[in-house]
Short mmCIF file of C-alpha atoms in Angstrom, two decimals:
data_model
loop_
_atom_site.label_atom_id
_atom_site.label_comp_id
_atom_site.label_asym_id
_atom_site.label_seq_id
_atom_site.Cartn_x
_atom_site.Cartn_y
_atom_site.Cartn_z
CA MET A 1 -87.82 -22.99 105.50
CA ASP A 2 -91.45 -24.00 105.21
CA SER A 3 -93.86 -23.10 102.50
CA VAL A 4 -95.36 -20.18 104.38
CA GLY A 5 -92.00 -18.53 104.78
CA VAL A 6 -91.20 -18.95 101.08
CA ALA A 7 -94.49 -17.39 100.04
CA ALA A 8 -93.92 -14.46 102.33
CA ALA A 9 -90.42 -13.76 100.96
CA ALA A 10 -91.28 -14.03 97.24
CA PRO A 11 -92.32 -10.37 96.67
CA ASP A 12 -88.88 -9.02 97.67
CA ALA A 13 -86.98 -10.88 94.87
CA GLY A 14 -85.37 -8.30 92.53
CA PRO A 15 -85.90 -4.54 92.33
CA GLY A 16 -88.87 -3.14 90.41
CA PRO A 17 -89.90 0.18 88.87
CA ALA A 18 -91.09 3.09 91.13
CA TRP A 19 -94.69 3.10 89.90
CA ARG A 20 -95.05 -0.52 91.03
CA SER A 21 -94.87 0.51 94.74
CA LYS A 22 -97.58 3.15 94.27
CA CYS A 23 -99.95 0.95 92.37
CA PRO A 24 -102.95 -0.03 94.48
CA TRP A 25 -103.02 -3.44 92.85
CA GLY A 26 -99.39 -4.05 93.43
CA ALA A 27 -97.93 -6.31 96.08
CA PRO A 28 -97.31 -4.64 99.46
CA SER A 29 -93.76 -3.60 100.18
CA THR A 30 -93.94 -4.50 103.92
CA THR A 31 -92.80 -7.90 104.91
CA SER A 32 -94.98 -9.97 107.26
CA ILE A 33 -93.58 -11.78 110.23
CA SER A 34 -93.19 -15.40 109.52
CA CYS A 35 -94.90 -17.81 111.96
CA SER A 36 -95.60 -21.45 112.03
CA LEU A 37 -98.97 -23.11 111.54
CA ALA A 38 -98.96 -24.32 115.18
CA ASP A 39 -98.72 -20.71 116.39
CA VAL A 40 -101.63 -19.67 114.21
CA MET A 41 -103.82 -22.44 115.65
CA SER A 42 -102.88 -21.69 119.26
CA GLU A 43 -105.75 -20.61 121.57
CA GLN A 44 -103.39 -18.64 123.75
CA LEU A 45 -102.42 -16.48 120.74
CA ALA A 46 -106.10 -15.91 119.91
CA LYS A 47 -106.83 -14.81 123.48
CA GLU A 48 -103.89 -12.40 123.45
CA LEU A 49 -105.06 -10.86 120.17
CA GLN A 50 -108.58 -10.47 121.57
CA LEU A 51 -107.25 -8.77 124.69
CA GLU A 52 -105.18 -6.38 122.54
CA GLU A 53 -108.27 -5.38 120.56
CA GLU A 54 -110.28 -4.86 123.74
CA ASN A 55 -107.51 -2.79 125.29
CA ALA A 56 -107.33 -0.65 122.19
CA ALA A 57 -111.11 -0.04 122.21
CA PHE A 58 -111.73 0.23 125.99
CA PRO A 59 -108.43 0.64 127.78
CA GLU A 60 -109.83 1.81 131.17
CA VAL A 61 -112.69 -0.69 131.43
CA VAL A 62 -110.54 -3.65 130.54
CA ALA A 63 -107.92 -2.62 133.04
CA ALA A 64 -110.52 -2.56 135.76
CA ALA A 65 -111.96 -5.86 134.65
CA GLU A 66 -108.69 -7.71 134.47
CA GLY A 67 -108.14 -10.34 137.07
CA PRO A 68 -106.06 -13.39 137.69
CA PHE A 69 -106.71 -16.05 135.13
CA ILE A 70 -107.68 -19.29 136.75
CA THR A 71 -105.74 -22.24 135.51
CA GLY A 72 -105.71 -25.78 136.59
CA GLU A 73 -102.02 -25.97 137.40
CA ASN A 74 -102.26 -25.46 141.16
CA ILE A 75 -105.96 -26.27 141.66
CA ASP A 76 -107.39 -29.71 142.07
CA THR A 77 -109.89 -30.05 139.25
CA SER A 78 -110.96 -33.55 140.09
CA SER A 79 -114.05 -32.19 141.88
CA ASP A 80 -117.03 -31.31 139.73
CA LEU A 81 -118.04 -28.64 142.26
CA MET A 82 -114.70 -26.86 141.91
CA LEU A 83 -114.94 -26.93 138.13
CA ALA A 84 -118.45 -25.49 138.27
CA GLN A 85 -117.31 -22.71 140.60
CA MET A 86 -114.40 -21.85 138.33
CA LEU A 87 -116.61 -21.70 135.27
CA GLN A 88 -119.16 -19.58 137.10
CA MET A 89 -116.47 -17.12 138.18
CA GLU A 90 -115.22 -16.76 134.62
CA PHE A 91 -118.76 -16.25 133.37
CA ASP A 92 -119.42 -13.60 136.04
CA ARG A 93 -116.28 -11.70 135.10
CA GLU A 94 -117.15 -11.71 131.42
CA TYR A 95 -120.72 -10.64 132.23
CA ASP A 96 -119.53 -7.75 134.42
CA ALA A 97 -117.07 -6.61 131.74
CA GLN A 98 -119.86 -6.61 129.18
CA LEU A 99 -122.04 -4.52 131.50
CA ARG A 100 -119.27 -2.00 131.98
CA ARG A 101 -118.79 -1.69 128.22
CA GLU A 102 -122.50 -1.12 127.75
CA GLU A 103 -122.52 1.41 130.56
CA LYS A 104 -119.55 3.27 129.04
CA LYS A 105 -121.17 3.27 125.63
CA ILE A 106 -124.53 4.58 126.85
CA ASN A 107 -123.24 7.23 129.24
CA GLY A 108 -120.44 8.65 127.08
CA ASP A 109 -119.61 12.19 128.20
CA SER A 110 -123.05 12.92 129.63
CA LYS A 111 -123.24 14.51 133.10
CA VAL A 112 -126.23 12.35 133.96
CA SER A 113 -125.21 8.73 133.85
CA ILE A 114 -126.91 5.44 134.44
CA SER A 115 -125.48 2.48 136.29
CA PHE A 116 -125.89 -1.25 135.87
CA GLU A 117 -124.52 -1.94 139.33
CA ASN A 118 -127.67 -3.80 140.42
CA TYR A 119 -127.29 -6.21 137.50
CA ARG A 120 -123.67 -7.11 138.12
CA LYS A 121 -122.73 -10.48 139.47
CA VAL A 122 -121.21 -10.57 142.95
CA HIS A 123 -119.87 -14.06 143.30
CA PRO A 124 -119.17 -15.32 146.84
CA TYR A 125 -115.85 -16.87 145.75
CA ASP A 126 -114.37 -13.63 144.41
CA SER A 127 -113.31 -12.39 147.83
CA ASP A 128 -111.52 -14.33 150.51
CA SER A 129 -112.20 -11.71 153.19
CA SER A 130 -116.02 -11.87 153.09
CA GLU A 131 -116.16 -13.35 156.57
CA ASP A 132 -114.16 -10.45 158.03
CA GLU A 133 -116.26 -7.75 156.37
CA VAL A 134 -118.92 -5.99 158.45
CA ASP A 135 -121.94 -4.39 156.83
CA TRP A 136 -122.52 -0.74 157.70
CA GLN A 137 -126.06 -1.60 158.77
CA ASP A 138 -124.62 -3.71 161.60
CA THR A 139 -122.63 -0.81 163.00
CA ARG A 140 -123.93 1.72 165.45
CA HIS A 141 -123.51 4.64 163.08
CA ASP A 142 -125.88 4.71 160.13
CA PRO A 143 -124.66 7.17 157.46
CA TYR A 144 -128.16 7.40 155.97
CA ARG A 145 -129.92 8.00 159.28
CA ALA A 146 -130.40 11.43 160.78
CA ASP A 147 -128.68 12.05 164.07
CA LYS A 148 -130.92 12.01 167.12
CA PRO A 149 -131.10 15.18 169.21
CA THR A 150 -128.44 15.45 171.86
CA THR A 151 -129.56 15.02 175.44
CA THR A 152 -129.45 17.81 177.94
CA PRO A 153 -126.79 17.44 180.67
CA ARG A 154 -127.80 16.65 184.22
CA ARG A 155 -127.57 20.27 185.27
CA GLY A 156 -130.51 21.02 182.97
CA PHE A 157 -128.95 23.61 180.66
CA ILE A 158 -126.18 24.11 178.16
CA GLY A 159 -124.31 27.24 177.12
CA LYS A 160 -123.46 30.37 179.00
CA GLY A 161 -124.83 33.86 179.29
CA LYS A 162 -127.18 34.87 176.54
CA ASP A 163 -126.61 31.57 174.68
CA ILE A 164 -127.90 29.44 177.54
CA THR A 165 -130.46 26.80 176.53
CA THR A 166 -132.52 24.95 179.13
CA LYS A 167 -134.29 21.61 178.82
CA HIS A 168 -137.59 23.46 178.47
CA ASP A 169 -136.57 25.11 175.23
CA GLU A 170 -139.30 24.82 172.60
CA VAL A 171 -136.97 23.59 169.85
CA VAL A 172 -135.20 21.07 172.07
CA CYS A 173 -138.47 19.67 173.44
CA GLY A 174 -139.94 19.47 169.97
CA ARG A 175 -137.03 17.42 168.66
CA LYS A 176 -137.07 15.15 171.71
CA ASN A 177 -140.77 14.49 171.25
CA THR A 178 -140.14 13.59 167.63
CA ALA A 179 -137.46 11.11 168.68
CA ARG A 180 -139.79 9.58 171.30
CA MET A 181 -142.30 8.68 168.63
CA GLU A 182 -140.05 5.81 167.60
CA ASN A 183 -141.08 4.03 170.81
CA PHE A 184 -144.69 3.75 169.64
CA ALA A 185 -146.14 0.45 168.50
CA PRO A 186 -144.95 -0.82 165.10
CA GLU A 187 -148.49 -0.53 163.75
CA PHE A 188 -148.42 3.22 164.37
CA GLN A 189 -146.72 4.79 161.34
CA VAL A 190 -144.67 7.77 162.52
CA GLY A 191 -142.59 8.41 159.39
CA ASP A 192 -139.14 10.00 159.25
CA GLY A 193 -139.73 12.92 161.57
CA ILE A 194 -136.10 13.17 162.66
CA GLY A 195 -134.83 13.40 159.10
CA MET A 196 -137.29 16.22 158.39
CA ASP A 197 -136.27 17.98 161.64
CA LEU A 198 -139.87 17.85 162.84
CA LYS A 199 -140.62 19.63 166.12
CA LEU A 200 -143.68 18.42 168.04
CA SER A 201 -145.12 20.39 170.90
CA ASN A 202 -145.95 18.64 174.16
CA GLN A 203 -149.68 18.90 173.50
CA VAL A 204 -149.45 17.27 170.08
CA PHE A 205 -147.06 14.56 171.33
CA ASN A 206 -149.33 13.65 174.27
CA ALA A 207 -152.33 13.42 171.96
CA LEU A 208 -150.44 11.15 169.55
CA LYS A 209 -149.17 9.03 172.44
CA GLN A 210 -152.66 8.55 173.85
CA HIS A 211 -153.99 7.69 170.39
CA ALA A 212 -151.20 5.13 169.86
CA TYR A 213 -151.94 3.44 173.19
CA SER A 214 -155.67 3.42 172.44
CA GLU A 215 -155.11 1.83 169.04
CA GLU A 216 -152.82 -0.78 170.57
CA ARG A 217 -155.41 -1.73 173.20
CA ARG A 218 -158.17 -1.77 170.60
CA SER A 219 -156.22 -4.12 168.33
CA ALA A 220 -155.54 -6.38 171.32
CA ARG A 221 -159.24 -6.44 172.16
CA LEU A 222 -160.19 -7.26 168.59
CA HIS A 223 -157.65 -10.06 168.49
CA GLU A 224 -158.89 -11.46 171.80
CA LYS A 225 -162.49 -11.18 170.70
CA LYS A 226 -161.71 -13.03 167.49
CA GLU A 227 -159.78 -15.81 169.23
CA HIS A 228 -161.97 -16.24 172.30
CA SER A 229 -165.52 -15.69 171.11
CA THR A 230 -168.17 -17.73 169.39
CA ALA A 231 -168.86 -16.07 166.07
CA GLU A 232 -171.56 -16.64 163.47
CA LYS A 233 -171.72 -20.35 162.58
CA ALA A 234 -168.38 -20.92 164.31
CA VAL A 235 -167.04 -21.70 167.74
CA ASP A 236 -164.06 -20.52 169.73
CA PRO A 237 -161.20 -22.89 170.69
CA LYS A 238 -162.58 -23.54 174.20
CA THR A 239 -166.00 -24.48 172.88
CA ARG A 240 -164.42 -26.65 170.20
CA LEU A 241 -162.50 -28.48 172.92
CA LEU A 242 -165.72 -29.14 174.83
CA LEU A 243 -167.32 -30.60 171.70
CA TYR A 244 -164.26 -32.78 171.04
CA LYS A 245 -164.45 -34.16 174.57
CA MET A 246 -168.12 -35.04 174.10
CA VAL A 247 -167.32 -36.92 170.91
CA ASN A 248 -164.29 -38.68 172.41
CA SER A 249 -166.24 -39.78 175.49
CA GLY A 250 -168.84 -41.51 173.31
CA MET A 251 -171.66 -39.17 174.28
CA LEU A 252 -171.90 -37.94 170.69
CA GLU A 253 -171.03 -39.91 167.61
CA THR A 254 -170.48 -37.04 165.21
CA ILE A 255 -171.39 -33.39 164.75
CA THR A 256 -172.85 -32.77 161.31
CA GLY A 257 -173.12 -28.99 161.13
CA CYS A 258 -175.00 -25.81 161.96
CA ILE A 259 -178.79 -25.84 161.65
CA SER A 260 -179.77 -22.50 163.19
CA THR A 261 -178.25 -19.21 164.28
CA GLY A 262 -179.64 -16.51 166.49
CA LYS A 263 -178.68 -13.41 168.38
CA GLU A 264 -177.66 -15.34 171.47
CA SER A 265 -176.71 -18.84 170.34
CA VAL A 266 -175.72 -21.19 167.54
CA VAL A 267 -177.43 -24.60 167.23
CA PHE A 268 -175.62 -27.63 165.77
CA HIS A 269 -176.95 -31.04 164.81
CA ALA A 270 -175.25 -34.18 166.09
CA TYR A 271 -175.85 -37.91 166.26
CA GLY A 272 -176.00 -39.40 169.75
CA GLY A 273 -173.52 -41.99 170.95
CA ASN A 274 -173.92 -45.22 172.86
CA SER A 275 -172.95 -44.05 176.34
CA THR A 276 -175.40 -42.92 179.00
CA THR A 277 -175.19 -39.74 181.06
CA GLU A 278 -176.61 -39.62 184.60
CA ASP A 279 -179.04 -42.47 183.91
CA LYS A 280 -180.28 -40.69 180.79
CA VAL A 281 -180.44 -42.40 177.44
CA ILE A 282 -178.96 -40.22 174.74
CA PRO A 283 -181.42 -39.77 171.85
CA PRO A 284 -180.36 -40.81 168.33
CA GLU A 285 -180.29 -37.19 167.16
CA CYS A 286 -179.20 -34.29 169.35
CA ALA A 287 -179.24 -30.52 169.13
CA ILE A 288 -176.21 -28.71 170.57
CA LYS A 289 -177.00 -25.16 171.62
CA VAL A 290 -173.83 -23.11 172.01
CA PHE A 291 -174.42 -19.76 173.62
CA LYS A 292 -172.29 -17.08 172.04
CA THR A 293 -169.51 -15.84 174.27
CA THR A 294 -169.68 -12.33 172.80
CA LEU A 295 -171.21 -10.04 175.37
CA ASN A 296 -172.93 -7.60 173.03
CA GLU A 297 -176.24 -9.45 172.98
CA PHE A 298 -176.30 -10.00 176.75
CA LYS A 299 -175.69 -6.46 177.94
CA ASN A 300 -179.39 -5.59 177.74
CA ARG A 301 -180.70 -9.01 178.73
CA ASP A 302 -179.77 -8.92 182.41
CA LYS A 303 -183.30 -7.91 183.41
CA TYR A 304 -184.41 -11.49 182.79
CA ILE A 305 -181.91 -12.95 185.26
CA LYS A 306 -180.85 -10.38 187.85
CA ASP A 307 -184.31 -10.31 189.54
CA ASP A 308 -184.81 -14.08 189.37
CA TYR A 309 -184.46 -15.34 192.94
CA ARG A 310 -182.86 -18.55 191.67
CA PHE A 311 -179.87 -16.65 190.28
CA LYS A 312 -180.03 -13.29 192.06
CA ASP A 313 -177.30 -14.09 194.57
CA ARG A 314 -174.97 -15.36 191.86
CA PHE A 315 -175.55 -12.49 189.46
CA SER A 316 -172.49 -10.26 189.13
CA LYS A 317 -172.38 -7.11 187.10
CA LEU A 318 -168.57 -7.10 187.28
CA ASN A 319 -168.14 -10.49 185.58
CA PRO A 320 -170.51 -10.55 182.61
CA ARG A 321 -169.06 -13.81 181.25
CA LYS A 322 -170.71 -15.63 184.11
CA ILE A 323 -174.05 -14.36 182.85
CA ILE A 324 -173.65 -16.49 179.74
CA ARG A 325 -173.16 -19.69 181.75
CA MET A 326 -176.04 -18.74 184.02
CA TRP A 327 -178.14 -18.14 180.92
CA ALA A 328 -177.46 -21.70 179.74
CA GLU A 329 -178.14 -23.07 183.23
CA LYS A 330 -181.39 -21.12 183.36
CA GLU A 331 -182.62 -22.71 180.14
CA MET A 332 -181.70 -26.16 181.42
CA HIS A 333 -183.75 -25.68 184.62
CA ASN A 334 -186.71 -24.24 182.70
CA LEU A 335 -186.71 -27.14 180.22
CA THR A 336 -186.59 -29.61 183.12
CA ARG A 337 -189.66 -27.99 184.69
CA MET A 338 -191.53 -28.08 181.39
CA GLN A 339 -190.56 -31.69 180.77
CA ASN A 340 -191.79 -32.74 184.22
CA ALA A 341 -195.12 -31.02 183.51
CA GLY A 342 -195.53 -32.88 180.21
CA ILE A 343 -195.17 -29.85 177.94
CA PRO A 344 -193.71 -30.75 174.52
CA CYS A 345 -190.16 -29.38 174.55
CA PRO A 346 -186.60 -30.60 173.90
CA GLN A 347 -185.23 -33.10 176.41
CA VAL A 348 -182.11 -31.98 178.25
CA VAL A 349 -179.15 -34.37 177.92
CA ILE A 350 -176.25 -32.52 179.55
CA LEU A 351 -174.94 -29.03 180.23
CA LYS A 352 -171.23 -28.20 179.98
CA LYS A 353 -170.51 -24.56 180.79
CA HIS A 354 -172.21 -22.65 177.96
CA VAL A 355 -172.93 -25.74 175.79
CA LEU A 356 -176.35 -27.33 176.21
CA VAL A 357 -177.07 -30.71 174.59
CA MET A 358 -180.76 -31.47 173.98
CA SER A 359 -182.88 -33.83 171.94
CA PHE A 360 -183.37 -32.87 168.31
CA ILE A 361 -186.85 -31.79 167.20
CA GLY A 362 -186.93 -33.04 163.64
CA GLN A 363 -185.78 -36.03 161.60
CA ASP A 364 -182.75 -36.93 159.49
CA GLN A 365 -180.87 -33.68 160.15
CA VAL A 366 -183.90 -31.66 159.02
CA PRO A 367 -185.21 -29.50 161.87
CA ALA A 368 -188.92 -29.10 162.43
CA PRO A 369 -190.30 -25.95 160.79
CA LYS A 370 -191.26 -22.94 162.80
CA LEU A 371 -194.92 -22.14 163.17
CA LYS A 372 -194.48 -19.02 161.05
CA ASP A 373 -193.04 -21.04 158.14
CA VAL A 374 -195.52 -23.92 158.03
CA THR A 375 -198.84 -23.80 156.20
CA LEU A 376 -201.60 -25.41 158.27
CA SER A 377 -205.20 -26.12 157.48
CA SER A 378 -207.96 -24.42 159.44
CA GLU A 379 -208.45 -27.52 161.61
CA ASP A 380 -204.73 -27.82 162.38
CA MET A 381 -204.52 -24.08 163.08
CA LYS A 382 -207.42 -24.32 165.51
CA LYS A 383 -205.86 -27.40 167.10
CA ALA A 384 -202.55 -25.60 167.47
CA TYR A 385 -204.23 -22.60 169.09
CA TYR A 386 -205.95 -24.65 171.81
CA GLN A 387 -202.76 -26.61 172.38
CA ILE A 388 -200.78 -23.39 172.89
CA LEU A 389 -203.46 -22.05 175.21
CA ASN A 390 -203.24 -25.23 177.29
CA MET A 391 -199.41 -25.08 177.32
CA MET A 392 -199.42 -21.44 178.46
CA GLN A 393 -201.75 -22.33 181.35
CA GLN A 394 -199.58 -25.30 182.30
CA LEU A 395 -196.46 -23.20 182.05
CA TYR A 396 -197.95 -20.54 184.32
CA ARG A 397 -199.74 -22.68 186.91
CA GLU A 398 -197.74 -25.92 187.10
CA CYS A 399 -194.25 -24.83 186.07
CA LYS A 400 -194.57 -21.36 187.63
CA LEU A 401 -192.99 -19.90 184.50
CA VAL A 402 -193.69 -17.22 181.92
CA HIS A 403 -192.06 -17.79 178.53
CA ALA A 404 -191.30 -14.05 178.11
CA ASP A 405 -190.54 -14.45 174.38
CA LEU A 406 -193.41 -16.57 173.09
CA SER A 407 -194.20 -16.05 169.42
CA GLU A 408 -194.51 -18.00 166.20
CA TYR A 409 -190.69 -17.84 165.93
CA ASN A 410 -190.16 -19.96 169.08
CA MET A 411 -192.78 -22.62 168.36
CA LEU A 412 -192.10 -25.66 166.16
CA TRP A 413 -194.63 -27.87 164.37
CA HIS A 414 -193.63 -31.53 164.55
CA ASP A 415 -195.65 -34.78 164.60
CA GLY A 416 -198.93 -32.87 164.45
CA LYS A 417 -198.36 -30.75 167.57
CA VAL A 418 -196.60 -27.63 168.77
CA TRP A 419 -193.23 -27.73 170.57
CA LEU A 420 -191.88 -24.87 172.67
CA ILE A 421 -188.21 -23.91 172.40
CA ASP A 422 -185.91 -21.13 173.54
CA VAL A 423 -186.87 -20.75 177.18
CA SER A 424 -183.59 -19.29 178.43
CA GLN A 425 -185.27 -15.95 179.17
CA SER A 426 -188.31 -17.47 180.90
CA VAL A 427 -189.02 -16.07 184.37
CA GLU A 428 -191.39 -16.82 187.21
CA PRO A 429 -194.71 -14.96 187.55
CA THR A 430 -193.43 -13.28 190.71
CA HIS A 431 -190.67 -11.60 188.72
CA PRO A 432 -190.91 -7.77 188.89
CA HIS A 433 -191.77 -7.79 185.17
CA GLY A 434 -193.32 -11.26 184.94
CA LEU A 435 -196.88 -10.08 184.26
CA GLU A 436 -195.67 -7.62 181.63
CA PHE A 437 -193.86 -10.44 179.87
CA LEU A 438 -196.98 -12.60 180.04
CA PHE A 439 -199.13 -9.85 178.54
CA ARG A 440 -196.61 -9.46 175.70
CA ASP A 441 -196.72 -13.21 175.01
CA CYS A 442 -200.53 -13.12 174.96
CA ARG A 443 -200.48 -10.26 172.47
CA ASN A 444 -198.08 -12.12 170.10
CA VAL A 445 -200.11 -15.36 170.24
CA SER A 446 -203.45 -13.61 169.82
CA GLN A 447 -202.33 -11.53 166.84
CA PHE A 448 -200.78 -14.55 165.07
CA PHE A 449 -203.86 -16.77 165.31
CA GLN A 450 -206.27 -13.95 164.55
CA LYS A 451 -204.35 -13.31 161.35
CA GLY A 452 -204.33 -17.06 160.70
CA GLY A 453 -208.14 -17.14 160.56
CA VAL A 454 -208.94 -18.74 163.93
CA ALA A 455 -212.29 -17.27 164.87
CA GLU A 456 -212.14 -18.64 168.42
CA ALA A 457 -208.89 -16.79 169.18
CA LEU A 458 -209.19 -14.52 172.21
CA ASN A 459 -207.76 -11.03 172.29
CA GLU A 460 -204.71 -10.30 174.41
CA ARG A 461 -206.62 -9.16 177.51
CA GLU A 462 -208.96 -12.11 177.52
CA LEU A 463 -206.09 -14.49 176.89
CA PHE A 464 -204.12 -12.92 179.75
CA ASN A 465 -206.98 -13.47 182.19
CA ALA A 466 -207.48 -17.02 180.92
CA VAL A 467 -203.85 -17.93 181.41
CA SER A 468 -203.10 -16.13 184.67
CA GLY A 469 -206.46 -16.66 186.37
CA LEU A 470 -206.60 -12.98 187.21
CA ASN A 471 -209.81 -11.08 186.67
CA ILE A 472 -208.63 -7.71 185.48
CA THR A 473 -211.50 -5.68 184.10
CA ALA A 474 -210.46 -2.65 182.09
CA ASP A 475 -212.10 -0.89 179.21
CA ASN A 476 -208.88 -0.21 177.28
CA GLU A 477 -205.36 -1.51 177.05
CA VAL A 478 -203.81 1.43 178.90
CA ASP A 479 -205.89 0.84 182.05
CA PHE A 480 -205.24 -2.89 181.71
CA GLN A 481 -201.49 -2.42 181.75
CA ALA A 482 -201.79 0.07 184.62
CA GLU A 483 -203.46 -2.59 186.76
CA ILE A 484 -200.73 -5.08 185.80
CA GLU A 485 -198.07 -2.60 186.90
CA ALA A 486 -199.93 -2.05 190.17
CA LEU A 487 -199.88 -5.80 190.87
CA GLU A 488 -196.17 -5.93 190.11
CA LYS A 489 -195.55 -2.96 192.41
CA MET A 490 -197.45 -4.73 195.17
CA ASN A 491 -195.29 -7.79 194.69
CA GLU A 492 -192.12 -5.67 194.74
CA ASP A 493 -193.17 -4.03 198.00
CA HIS A 494 -193.74 -7.47 199.46
CA VAL A 495 -190.20 -8.48 198.45
CA GLN A 496 -188.70 -5.41 200.08
CA ASN A 497 -190.65 -5.95 203.30
CA HIS A 498 -190.24 -9.72 203.68
CA GLY A 499 -187.06 -10.40 201.74
CA LYS A 500 -188.48 -13.18 199.55
CA LYS A 501 -191.13 -13.70 196.91
CA LEU A 502 -194.39 -15.42 197.68
CA SER A 503 -195.55 -17.69 194.89
CA THR A 504 -198.59 -19.30 196.51
CA PHE A 505 -201.46 -19.87 194.10
CA SER A 506 -204.82 -21.37 194.88
CA SER A 507 -205.79 -24.57 193.17
CA ASP A 508 -208.76 -23.04 191.37
CA GLY A 509 -206.64 -20.51 189.52
CA ASP A 510 -207.32 -17.48 191.69
CA PRO A 511 -204.85 -14.60 191.64
CA PRO A 512 -201.83 -14.85 193.96
CA ILE A 513 -202.42 -14.12 197.62
CA TYR A 514 -200.17 -11.41 199.01
CA ASP A 515 -199.96 -11.84 202.75
CA GLU A 516 -199.36 -8.44 204.24
#
């Protein structure tokens, strides 16, 4: 017998008095079970004792949490992955058992209980049948989804006698309309109308259906407009491709950035390349004018191009995108006329659809200032006025053009002289509104230089007669404009009678001769 067994048996040696068993300081009368030191140090014994305590405290929870204990007898533990999976499974089981104990402790006997189900570990290796399981969401029947209304049989009614219900029943139609709302676009939020047993009348359903289709078309238009339009200081993919081709072909070396924006176009600065285009030498610095492909700004600008005989046959009201390309082509032809007449203006390099490449008026990426932004001396202001007067006469008599938007905003001051830009809206004098446009240009020029302190500046009526060569004598502006409209009406009658416009001017600047 070992020493532990001897110590345990010592209290039973010899009988003692009765009071000794009742004494609290006396030795206990029960005998303890003798065990060896190896049994005391055994981990298996410690685990069994711990399980007994847990079963005594939480018998139901532990029974539910019990599972097969993983041992390494029949499992190959040479793989680190298998060991990690086994340890993780044991940890998950212990964690779930702890959550159940906490849940049992908190809930107690309360009717309202809380659950830690969302925090429990669901390990993929706990179940061998995970591949055979099918989620209820994959089945046709959804227990959390309201049943759709039953369809009416082919005969058009159900029931008999007084309980007959036709397909035109208000309740049946209302539920069917609610179910049809699920076919709307995903962007149209319809809610859970079936679950609420919502009944929509035909009038309400048709209105919602039309609104859903309208919203879907509107979103498609907005997406198309964003993807296929030239926005502020940006270009659409097609325009960007045109610019890339210009750079790759060597026509342009690089495009530096945007230098100006307007209602109708965006102007970029670029450095010219080494190649030549149609026997034209590309200038060192170029200005790329990209006409915006949004049609909002061109809807009210067709009056400048639909009555121009050069583009009248090609003008189409049904295809407004062609107007934008014609607008760019119109500016190219007008700049070519002005360049041939010797009027200071940008030199045309090339036109590609709605992208016009011109020479840059400025230096080192800095554009020339507009006439409204520059401060000139009295001598320079007077010089600029006479230069503009000469250019307007050249534009009218030699180029057969009227700027139609001439103001201090479309005139640049560079190298001590004035340069004309933005001539896309320029028309010929024989245009039905050509003289009106000329009178408006004369008014803008006259008011600007009169405010600038040029004493020699003519008023708008005198400037109109000086530019056009017409001798319209009127005491006031109203009669003056009435005579201009009469001349335009005479020209329009000539067009209707002869089918073409007569632009014959005498060499001495006399008014046009209308051969009746």
